Coordinates of N, CA and C in Angstrom, one line a residue:
M1 N 3.2 -7.7 -11.3 CA 2.1 -8.1 -10.5 C 0.9 -7.2 -10.6
Q2 N -0.3 -7.7 -10.7 CA -1.4 -6.8 -10.8 C -2.1 -6.7 -9.4
L3 N -2.3 -5.5 -8.9 CA -3.0 -5.2 -7.7 C -4.1 -4.2 -7.9
T4 N -5.1 -4.2 -7.0 CA -6.1 -3.2 -7.0 C -5.7 -2.2 -5.9
I5 N -5.5 -1.0 -6.3 CA -5.0 0.1 -5.3 C -6.1 1.2 -5.3
N6 N -6.7 1.3 -4.2 CA -7.8 2.3 -4.0 C -8.8 2.2 -5.2
G7 N -9.2 1.0 -5.5 CA -10.2 0.7 -6.5 C -9.8 0.7 -7.9
E8 N -8.5 0.9 -8.2 CA -8.0 1.0 -9.5 C -7.0 -0.1 -9.8
Q9 N -7.2 -0.9 -10.9 CA -6.2 -1.9 -11.2 C -4.9 -1.3 -11.7
R10 N -3.8 -1.8 -11.1 CA -2.5 -1.3 -11.4 C -1.5 -2.5 -11.6
D11 N -0.6 -2.3 -12.5 CA 0.6 -3.3 -12.6 C 1.7 -2.6 -11.9
V12 N 2.3 -3.4 -11.0 CA 3.5 -2.9 -10.2 C 4.6 -3.9 -10.3
Q13 N 5.8 -3.5 -10.0 CA 7.0 -4.3 -9.9 C 7.3 -4.8 -8.5
S14 N 6.7 -4.2 -7.6 CA 7.0 -4.4 -6.1 C 6.3 -5.6 -5.6
D15 N 6.9 -6.2 -4.5 CA 6.3 -7.4 -3.9 C 6.1 -7.3 -2.4
T16 N 6.3 -6.1 -1.9 CA 5.9 -5.8 -0.5 C 5.2 -4.5 -0.4
V17 N 4.4 -4.3 0.7 CA 3.7 -3.1 0.9 C 4.6 -1.9 0.9
G18 N 5.8 -2.0 1.6 CA 6.7 -0.9 1.6 C 7.3 -0.5 0.2
S19 N 7.6 -1.5 -0.6 CA 8.1 -1.2 -1.9 C 7.0 -0.7 -2.8
V20 N 5.8 -1.1 -2.7 CA 4.7 -0.5 -3.5 C 4.6 1.0 -3.1
L21 N 4.6 1.3 -1.8 CA 4.5 2.7 -1.4 C 5.7 3.5 -2.0
S22 N 6.9 3.0 -2.1 CA 8.0 3.6 -2.7 C 7.8 3.8 -4.2
E23 N 7.3 2.8 -4.8 CA 7.0 2.8 -6.3 C 6.0 3.9 -6.6
L24 N 5.0 4.1 -5.7 CA 4.0 5.1 -5.9 C 4.4 6.5 -5.4
G25 N 5.6 6.6 -4.9 CA 6.1 7.9 -4.4 C 5.5 8.3 -3.1
M26 N 5.0 7.3 -2.3 CA 4.3 7.6 -1.1 C 5.0 7.1 0.2
D27 N 6.3 6.7 0.0 CA 7.0 6.1 1.1 C 7.3 7.0 2.3
Q28 N 7.2 8.3 2.0 CA 7.5 9.3 3.1 C 6.2 10.0 3.6
S29 N 5.1 9.6 3.0 CA 3.8 10.2 3.4 C 3.2 9.4 4.6
P30 N 2.6 10.1 5.6 CA 1.9 9.4 6.6 C 0.6 8.9 6.1
C31 N 0.5 7.6 6.2 CA -0.7 6.9 5.6 C -1.1 5.6 6.4
A32 N -2.3 5.2 6.2 CA -2.7 3.9 6.7 C -2.9 3.0 5.4
V33 N -2.5 1.7 5.6 CA -2.6 0.8 4.5 C -3.3 -0.5 4.9
E34 N -4.3 -0.9 4.1 CA -5.0 -2.2 4.3 C -4.6 -3.1 3.1
V35 N -4.4 -4.3 3.4 CA -4.3 -5.3 2.3 C -5.4 -6.4 2.5
N36 N -6.2 -6.5 1.6 CA -7.4 -7.4 1.7 C -8.1 -7.2 3.0
R37 N -8.4 -6.0 3.3 CA -9.1 -5.5 4.5 C -8.4 -5.7 5.8
A38 N -7.2 -6.1 5.8 CA -6.4 -6.2 7.0 C -5.4 -5.0 7.1
L39 N -5.5 -4.3 8.2 CA -4.6 -3.1 8.5 C -3.2 -3.6 8.7
I40 N -2.2 -3.0 7.9 CA -0.8 -3.4 8.1 C -0.1 -2.3 8.9
P41 N 0.5 -2.7 10.0 CA 1.2 -1.7 10.9 C 2.4 -1.1 10.1
A42 N 2.7 0.1 10.3 CA 3.8 0.8 9.6 C 5.1 0.0 9.8
R43 N 5.3 -0.5 10.9 CA 6.6 -1.2 11.2 C 6.7 -2.5 10.4
K44 N 5.6 -3.0 9.9 CA 5.7 -4.3 9.1 C 5.5 -4.2 7.6
R45 N 5.4 -2.9 7.1 CA 5.2 -2.7 5.7 C 6.3 -3.3 4.8
D46 N 7.5 -3.1 5.3 CA 8.6 -3.5 4.4 C 8.8 -5.0 4.3
E47 N 8.2 -5.7 5.2 CA 8.3 -7.2 5.2 C 7.0 -7.9 4.8
H48 N 5.9 -7.1 4.7 CA 4.6 -7.7 4.4 C 4.5 -8.0 2.9
P49 N 4.4 -9.3 2.5 CA 4.4 -9.7 1.1 C 3.1 -9.5 0.5
L50 N 3.1 -9.2 -0.8 CA 1.9 -9.1 -1.6 C 1.8 -10.2 -2.7
N51 N 0.6 -10.5 -3.1 CA 0.4 -11.5 -4.1 C -0.5 -10.9 -5.2
N52 N -0.3 -11.5 -6.4 CA -1.1 -11.0 -7.5 C -2.5 -11.1 -7.2
G53 N -3.2 -10.0 -7.5 CA -4.7 -9.9 -7.2 C -5.0 -9.3 -5.9
D54 N -4.1 -9.0 -5.0 CA -4.4 -8.4 -3.7 C -5.0 -7.0 -3.9
V55 N -5.8 -6.6 -2.9 CA -6.5 -5.3 -2.9 C -5.9 -4.5 -1.8
L56 N -5.4 -3.3 -2.2 CA -4.8 -2.4 -1.2 C -5.7 -1.1 -1.1
E57 N -5.9 -0.6 0.1 CA -6.5 0.7 0.3 C -5.4 1.5 1.0
I58 N -5.1 2.6 0.4 CA -4.1 3.5 1.0 C -4.8 4.8 1.3
V59 N -4.7 5.2 2.6 CA -5.4 6.4 3.0 C -4.3 7.4 3.6
T60 N -4.2 8.5 3.0 CA -3.2 9.5 3.5 C -3.8 10.3 4.6
L61 N -3.0 10.7 5.5 CA -3.4 11.4 6.7 C -3.1 12.9 6.5
V62 N -4.1 13.7 6.7 CA -4.0 15.1 6.5 C -4.5 15.8 7.7
G63 N -3.7 16.7 8.3 CA -4.1 17.5 9.4 C -4.8 18.8 9.0
G64 N -5.5 19.3 9.9 CA -6.2 20.6 9.6 C -6.9 21.1 10.8
G65 N -7.5 22.3 10.6 CA -8.2 22.8 11.8 C -9.2 23.8 11.4

């Protein structure tokens, strides 16, 4: 499936938000995820389906001071 992730076209094998995060090695990272401009709650990522052509924005959270 082809997705746009953070502005970059990518081919992925995954079909849910949670599995894409795993495929990218980000499943343990605190992050916010939007699919087609809709924020996906962390508790729903594993069940949220993706379709060919979807646009994902993944923002990692970094603390500092």
